[in-house]
Amino acid sequence: MGSRRPLIGITGRKDTPARLSHITMCAVGETYIRAIHHVGGTPVVIPPTMALDSDWEALIAHLDGLLLSGGGDVDPALYGEKSEPWMGHVDVERDVTELGLTRAWLADGRPLLAICRGHQVLNVALGGTLYQDIGALIPDALDHAYVATQPMESIAHSVRLDSTSQLAMILSGTTCDVNSAHHQAIKAVGERLVVVGHAPDGVIEAVEIPDHRFCIGVQWHPEAMVKASPTMWPLFEAFVRAASA
Ligand code: MN
């Protein structure tokens, strides 16, 4: 046996395809899977139904990296707030799966990449809160749900990165252009997390745990950008390299 490709768990969502409306699928967008495979990882889908301590123990025993993927909104009850009318779709079973797995995973010091909803899940897992809707709650904010009407790779806004962050080092600069497909954002920042990236309107776009081997959250969708532009490959390369160590 040569050196093994690291096993990267990607959290899935429930979905009902139009042609199979009587079946609930547990699925992950193909762009996440192809991005991880392209940089040397072997992707596996984590169903959003792994809500037991024993599930998390089994996953931690086998996985080398954890990718929290995009999706719907986190149940506000899980960060101590009431659900407001502008909340989107919630799957509490997925929330419980991802929050429990994330806490157990980070306690073990393992590499984690969190994307869009995942970046919000990471924040809630560490005790943070979310704005339930940017448009309703943040005056003069940009349109962060931009790609709802555009291809996923479309650039929506820039992000300014903290020059001392791991993310700035990985992306070789302190600004980047990103897509944007979210209507929620980080409000109170979770314990141990440091905000390392903002949109021009002040919305938090990137976080990391500085003393962790690799724990980075981004509010944009790098997996949907890599086909059109190479700028986000280094993020996936650095993550899978950390998972190989
Ligand atoms: Mn955005």
mmCIF file of C-alpha atoms and ligand atoms in Angstrom:
data_model
loop_
_atom_site.group_PDB
_atom_site.id
_atom_site.type_symbol
_atom_site.label_atom_id
_atom_site.label_comp_id
_atom_site.label_asym_id
_atom_site.label_seq_id
_atom_site.Cartn_x
_atom_site.Cartn_y
_atom_site.Cartn_z
ATOM 1 C CA MET A 1 0.000 0.000 0.000
ATOM 2 C CA GLY A 2 1.242 3.474 -0.895
ATOM 3 C CA SER A 3 0.252 6.587 0.975
ATOM 4 C CA ARG A 4 -3.488 6.635 1.488
ATOM 5 C CA ARG A 5 -5.677 9.438 0.155
ATOM 6 C CA PRO A 6 -7.276 11.208 3.134
ATOM 7 C CA LEU A 7 -10.950 10.417 3.682
ATOM 8 C CA ILE A 8 -13.003 13.642 3.689
ATOM 9 C CA GLY A 9 -16.538 13.527 5.087
ATOM 10 C CA ILE A 10 -18.907 16.019 3.449
ATOM 11 C CA THR A 11 -22.166 16.694 5.268
ATOM 12 C CA GLY A 12 -25.253 16.038 3.173
ATOM 13 C CA ARG A 13 -28.768 17.385 2.994
ATOM 14 C CA LYS A 14 -32.184 15.842 2.441
ATOM 15 C CA ASP A 15 -33.680 16.418 -0.973
ATOM 16 C CA THR A 16 -36.694 15.216 -2.928
ATOM 17 C CA PRO A 17 -36.023 15.093 -6.675
ATOM 18 C CA ALA A 18 -38.922 16.226 -8.884
ATOM 19 C CA ARG A 19 -38.989 12.871 -10.704
ATOM 20 C CA LEU A 20 -38.942 10.855 -7.441
ATOM 21 C CA SER A 21 -41.200 12.955 -5.281
ATOM 22 C CA HIS A 22 -42.112 10.008 -3.026
ATOM 23 C CA ILE A 23 -38.458 9.448 -2.013
ATOM 24 C CA THR A 24 -36.274 11.557 0.284
ATOM 25 C CA MET A 25 -32.630 11.458 -0.823
ATOM 26 C CA CYS A 26 -29.579 12.175 1.364
ATOM 27 C CA ALA A 27 -27.254 14.015 -0.984
ATOM 28 C CA VAL A 28 -24.352 16.412 -1.508
ATOM 29 C CA GLY A 29 -23.804 18.794 -4.433
ATOM 30 C CA GLU A 30 -21.438 17.237 -6.948
ATOM 31 C CA THR A 31 -19.160 20.310 -7.006
ATOM 32 C CA TYR A 32 -18.022 19.606 -3.398
ATOM 33 C CA ILE A 33 -17.242 15.983 -4.239
ATOM 34 C CA ARG A 34 -15.292 16.834 -7.409
ATOM 35 C CA ALA A 35 -13.325 19.629 -5.695
ATOM 36 C CA ILE A 36 -12.157 17.330 -2.869
ATOM 37 C CA HIS A 37 -11.310 14.524 -5.275
ATOM 38 C CA HIS A 38 -9.387 16.885 -7.575
ATOM 39 C CA VAL A 39 -6.994 17.943 -4.784
ATOM 40 C CA GLY A 40 -6.244 14.394 -3.612
ATOM 41 C CA GLY A 41 -8.943 13.590 -1.078
ATOM 42 C CA THR A 42 -11.445 10.756 -1.204
ATOM 43 C CA PRO A 43 -14.880 12.255 -0.533
ATOM 44 C CA VAL A 44 -17.627 10.447 1.383
ATOM 45 C CA VAL A 45 -21.130 11.726 2.068
ATOM 46 C CA ILE A 46 -22.279 12.038 5.686
ATOM 47 C CA PRO A 47 -26.072 11.642 5.812
ATOM 48 C CA PRO A 48 -27.921 14.360 7.763
ATOM 49 C CA THR A 49 -29.333 11.656 10.021
ATOM 50 C CA MET A 50 -26.280 10.922 12.220
ATOM 51 C CA ALA A 51 -27.607 12.522 15.383
ATOM 52 C CA LEU A 52 -26.167 10.135 17.996
ATOM 53 C CA ASP A 53 -22.954 10.390 20.042
ATOM 54 C CA SER A 54 -22.067 6.934 18.744
ATOM 55 C CA ASP A 55 -22.451 8.129 15.128
ATOM 56 C CA TRP A 56 -20.000 10.955 15.765
ATOM 57 C CA GLU A 57 -17.519 8.581 17.437
ATOM 58 C CA ALA A 58 -17.694 6.214 14.456
ATOM 59 C CA LEU A 59 -17.207 9.052 11.952
ATOM 60 C CA ILE A 60 -14.302 10.563 13.894
ATOM 61 C CA ALA A 61 -12.611 7.155 14.039
ATOM 62 C CA HIS A 62 -12.571 6.870 10.233
ATOM 63 C CA LEU A 63 -12.462 10.369 8.702
ATOM 64 C CA ASP A 64 -9.354 12.544 8.180
ATOM 65 C CA GLY A 65 -11.166 15.787 7.299
ATOM 66 C CA LEU A 66 -14.656 17.227 7.754
ATOM 67 C CA LEU A 67 -16.328 19.559 5.262
ATOM 68 C CA LEU A 68 -19.529 21.244 6.459
ATOM 69 C CA SER A 69 -21.442 21.983 3.267
ATOM 70 C CA GLY A 70 -24.068 24.546 2.269
ATOM 71 C CA GLY A 71 -27.828 24.302 2.633
ATOM 72 C CA GLY A 72 -30.812 25.722 4.494
ATOM 73 C CA ASP A 73 -31.053 27.686 7.727
ATOM 74 C CA VAL A 74 -30.097 26.526 11.242
ATOM 75 C CA ASP A 75 -33.039 26.315 13.676
ATOM 76 C CA PRO A 76 -32.753 29.559 15.721
ATOM 77 C CA ALA A 77 -33.771 27.631 18.875
ATOM 78 C CA LEU A 78 -30.323 26.010 18.665
ATOM 79 C CA TYR A 79 -28.708 29.425 19.259
ATOM 80 C CA GLY A 80 -31.298 30.652 21.733
ATOM 81 C CA GLU A 81 -33.511 32.798 19.502
ATOM 82 C CA LYS A 82 -37.112 32.673 18.298
ATOM 83 C CA SER A 83 -37.801 31.926 14.656
ATOM 84 C CA GLU A 84 -38.624 35.126 12.715
ATOM 85 C CA PRO A 85 -40.921 35.245 9.640
ATOM 86 C CA TRP A 86 -37.989 35.603 7.219
ATOM 87 C CA MET A 87 -36.459 32.246 8.214
ATOM 88 C CA GLY A 88 -35.911 29.766 5.365
ATOM 89 C CA HIS A 89 -36.090 25.959 5.301
ATOM 90 C CA VAL A 90 -34.958 24.156 8.490
ATOM 91 C CA ASP A 91 -34.006 20.485 8.983
ATOM 92 C CA VAL A 92 -33.469 20.030 12.718
ATOM 93 C CA GLU A 93 -32.138 16.497 12.291
ATOM 94 C CA ARG A 94 -29.397 17.837 10.006
ATOM 95 C CA ASP A 95 -28.693 20.669 12.474
ATOM 96 C CA VAL A 96 -28.290 18.228 15.376
ATOM 97 C CA THR A 97 -26.100 15.931 13.255
ATOM 98 C CA GLU A 98 -23.763 18.726 12.173
ATOM 99 C CA LEU A 99 -23.597 20.621 15.483
ATOM 100 C CA GLY A 100 -22.798 17.491 17.488
ATOM 101 C CA LEU A 101 -20.293 16.185 14.963
ATOM 102 C CA THR A 102 -18.576 19.592 14.707
ATOM 103 C CA ARG A 103 -18.164 19.912 18.489
ATOM 104 C CA ALA A 104 -16.790 16.388 18.844
ATOM 105 C CA TRP A 105 -14.557 16.839 15.777
ATOM 106 C CA LEU A 106 -13.004 20.104 16.969
ATOM 107 C CA ALA A 107 -12.449 18.763 20.481
ATOM 108 C CA ASP A 108 -10.273 16.164 18.786
ATOM 109 C CA GLY A 109 -8.241 18.865 16.966
ATOM 110 C CA ARG A 110 -9.139 17.646 13.471
ATOM 111 C CA PRO A 111 -9.085 19.658 10.173
ATOM 112 C CA LEU A 112 -12.391 21.280 9.243
ATOM 113 C CA LEU A 113 -13.512 23.368 6.268
ATOM 114 C CA ALA A 114 -16.904 25.044 6.596
ATOM 115 C CA ILE A 115 -18.730 26.486 3.586
ATOM 116 C CA CYS A 116 -21.751 28.859 3.566
ATOM 117 C CA ARG A 117 -24.333 27.181 5.846
ATOM 118 C CA GLY A 118 -21.349 25.212 7.213
ATOM 119 C CA HIS A 119 -19.628 28.470 8.226
ATOM 120 C CA GLN A 120 -22.832 29.369 10.110
ATOM 121 C CA VAL A 121 -23.045 25.874 11.681
ATOM 122 C CA LEU A 122 -19.422 26.189 12.836
ATOM 123 C CA ASN A 123 -20.276 29.487 14.524
ATOM 124 C CA VAL A 124 -23.393 28.087 16.244
ATOM 125 C CA ALA A 125 -21.496 24.956 17.336
ATOM 126 C CA LEU A 126 -19.086 27.247 19.214
ATOM 127 C CA GLY A 127 -21.864 29.272 20.869
ATOM 128 C CA GLY A 128 -22.366 32.033 18.293
ATOM 129 C CA THR A 129 -25.593 33.420 16.801
ATOM 130 C CA LEU A 130 -26.867 34.357 13.333
ATOM 131 C CA TYR A 131 -28.758 37.168 11.641
ATOM 132 C CA GLN A 132 -31.904 35.375 10.448
ATOM 133 C CA ASP A 133 -32.046 37.581 7.332
ATOM 134 C CA ILE A 134 -29.435 40.040 6.082
ATOM 135 C CA GLY A 135 -31.905 42.083 4.008
ATOM 136 C CA ALA A 136 -34.346 42.505 6.898
ATOM 137 C CA LEU A 137 -31.815 43.082 9.697
ATOM 138 C CA ILE A 138 -28.663 44.752 8.334
ATOM 139 C CA PRO A 139 -29.283 48.262 6.934
ATOM 140 C CA ASP A 140 -27.554 49.081 3.620
ATOM 141 C CA ALA A 141 -26.286 45.525 3.159
ATOM 142 C CA LEU A 142 -25.327 44.235 -0.288
ATOM 143 C CA ASP A 143 -27.464 41.619 -2.033
ATOM 144 C CA HIS A 144 -25.781 38.500 -0.619
ATOM 145 C CA ALA A 145 -28.337 36.137 -2.179
ATOM 146 C CA TYR A 146 -26.962 37.261 -5.558
ATOM 147 C CA VAL A 147 -26.462 33.814 -7.120
ATOM 148 C CA ALA A 148 -30.126 32.939 -6.661
ATOM 149 C CA THR A 149 -30.566 34.728 -9.995
ATOM 150 C CA GLN A 150 -27.082 34.085 -11.474
ATOM 151 C CA PRO A 151 -24.797 31.108 -12.207
ATOM 152 C CA MET A 152 -23.134 29.820 -8.991
ATOM 153 C CA GLU A 153 -19.658 30.974 -10.083
ATOM 154 C CA SER A 154 -20.774 34.608 -10.581
ATOM 155 C CA ILE A 155 -18.725 37.092 -8.558
ATOM 156 C CA ALA A 156 -20.994 39.034 -6.177
ATOM 157 C CA HIS A 157 -18.656 41.075 -3.975
ATOM 158 C CA SER A 158 -15.117 41.329 -2.667
ATOM 159 C CA VAL A 159 -13.854 40.148 0.731
ATOM 160 C CA ARG A 160 -11.111 41.865 2.717
ATOM 161 C CA LEU A 161 -8.987 39.363 4.654
ATOM 162 C CA ASP A 162 -6.987 39.961 7.830
ATOM 163 C CA SER A 163 -3.347 40.027 6.686
ATOM 164 C CA THR A 164 -2.262 37.812 9.598
ATOM 165 C CA SER A 165 -4.876 35.101 8.919
ATOM 166 C CA GLN A 166 -4.259 31.559 7.720
ATOM 167 C CA LEU A 167 -6.790 32.257 4.966
ATOM 168 C CA ALA A 168 -4.825 35.260 3.598
ATOM 169 C CA MET A 169 -1.687 33.124 3.578
ATOM 170 C CA ILE A 170 -3.488 30.273 1.781
ATOM 171 C CA LEU A 171 -5.059 32.595 -0.822
ATOM 172 C CA SER A 172 -1.840 34.665 -1.166
ATOM 173 C CA GLY A 173 -3.462 38.042 -0.593
ATOM 174 C CA THR A 174 -5.717 40.218 1.537
ATOM 175 C CA THR A 175 -8.599 40.610 -0.909
ATOM 176 C CA CYS A 176 -10.558 38.134 -2.974
ATOM 177 C CA ASP A 177 -13.654 38.211 -5.166
ATOM 178 C CA VAL A 178 -16.358 35.729 -4.199
ATOM 179 C CA ASN A 179 -19.806 34.476 -5.102
ATOM 180 C CA SER A 180 -22.627 34.881 -2.575
ATOM 181 C CA ALA A 181 -25.636 32.628 -2.016
ATOM 182 C CA HIS A 182 -26.719 33.321 1.553
ATOM 183 C CA HIS A 183 -29.453 35.331 3.233
ATOM 184 C CA GLN A 184 -28.122 34.816 6.777
ATOM 185 C CA ALA A 185 -24.806 35.793 8.380
ATOM 186 C CA ILE A 186 -22.828 35.497 11.622
ATOM 187 C CA LYS A 187 -24.030 37.887 14.356
ATOM 188 C CA ALA A 188 -22.346 37.053 17.706
ATOM 189 C CA VAL A 189 -19.056 35.233 17.028
ATOM 190 C CA GLY A 190 -18.552 31.810 18.620
ATOM 191 C CA GLU A 191 -15.851 31.013 21.197
ATOM 192 C CA ARG A 192 -12.304 30.490 19.851
ATOM 193 C CA LEU A 193 -13.341 31.765 16.399
ATOM 194 C CA VAL A 194 -11.628 34.835 14.978
ATOM 195 C CA VAL A 195 -13.263 36.875 12.212
ATOM 196 C CA VAL A 196 -10.746 37.120 9.358
ATOM 197 C CA GLY A 197 -12.845 38.333 6.417
ATOM 198 C CA HIS A 198 -15.542 40.963 5.778
ATOM 199 C CA ALA A 199 -17.625 41.996 2.771
ATOM 200 C CA PRO A 200 -17.571 45.740 1.895
ATOM 201 C CA ASP A 201 -20.845 46.184 3.864
ATOM 202 C CA GLY A 202 -19.314 44.695 7.015
ATOM 203 C CA VAL A 203 -20.979 41.261 6.788
ATOM 204 C CA ILE A 204 -18.709 38.553 8.247
ATOM 205 C CA GLU A 205 -17.484 36.355 5.387
ATOM 206 C CA ALA A 206 -14.648 34.300 6.919
ATOM 207 C CA VAL A 207 -13.644 32.903 10.329
ATOM 208 C CA GLU A 208 -10.923 30.629 11.634
ATOM 209 C CA ILE A 209 -9.501 29.144 14.831
ATOM 210 C CA PRO A 210 -5.910 30.445 14.839
ATOM 211 C CA ASP A 211 -4.353 27.712 16.997
ATOM 212 C CA HIS A 212 -6.162 24.834 15.231
ATOM 213 C CA ARG A 213 -4.436 22.704 12.564
ATOM 214 C CA PHE A 214 -7.026 23.789 9.997
ATOM 215 C CA CYS A 215 -10.405 25.235 10.927
ATOM 216 C CA ILE A 216 -11.654 27.767 8.401
ATOM 217 C CA GLY A 217 -15.179 28.914 7.607
ATOM 218 C CA VAL A 218 -16.102 30.871 4.472
ATOM 219 C CA GLN A 219 -19.521 32.361 3.754
ATOM 220 C CA TRP A 220 -19.073 32.005 -0.028
ATOM 221 C CA HIS A 221 -19.036 28.852 -2.201
ATOM 222 C CA PRO A 222 -15.429 28.130 -3.308
ATOM 223 C CA GLU A 223 -16.428 24.690 -4.669
ATOM 224 C CA ALA A 224 -18.685 26.434 -7.208
ATOM 225 C CA MET A 225 -15.931 28.888 -8.284
ATOM 226 C CA VAL A 226 -13.073 26.518 -9.131
ATOM 227 C CA LYS A 227 -14.389 25.439 -12.523
ATOM 228 C CA ALA A 228 -14.543 29.024 -13.812
ATOM 229 C CA SER A 229 -11.439 30.389 -12.038
ATOM 230 C CA PRO A 230 -8.467 28.788 -10.215
ATOM 231 C CA THR A 231 -8.376 31.297 -7.327
ATOM 232 C CA MET A 232 -10.006 29.013 -4.739
ATOM 233 C CA TRP A 233 -8.068 25.783 -5.423
ATOM 234 C CA PRO A 234 -5.445 26.645 -2.753
ATOM 235 C CA LEU A 235 -8.172 26.540 -0.081
ATOM 236 C CA PHE A 236 -9.084 22.946 -0.963
ATOM 237 C CA GLU A 237 -5.409 21.986 -1.387
ATOM 238 C CA ALA A 238 -4.500 23.347 2.058
ATOM 239 C CA PHE A 239 -7.475 21.583 3.662
ATOM 240 C CA VAL A 240 -6.699 18.175 2.165
ATOM 241 C CA ARG A 241 -2.980 18.642 2.962
ATOM 242 C CA ALA A 242 -3.912 19.273 6.616
ATOM 243 C CA ALA A 243 -6.123 16.170 6.550
ATOM 244 C CA SER A 244 -3.180 14.133 5.193
ATOM 245 C CA ALA A 245 -0.818 15.152 7.999
HETATM 246 MN MN MN B 1 -21.721 37.274 0.787
#
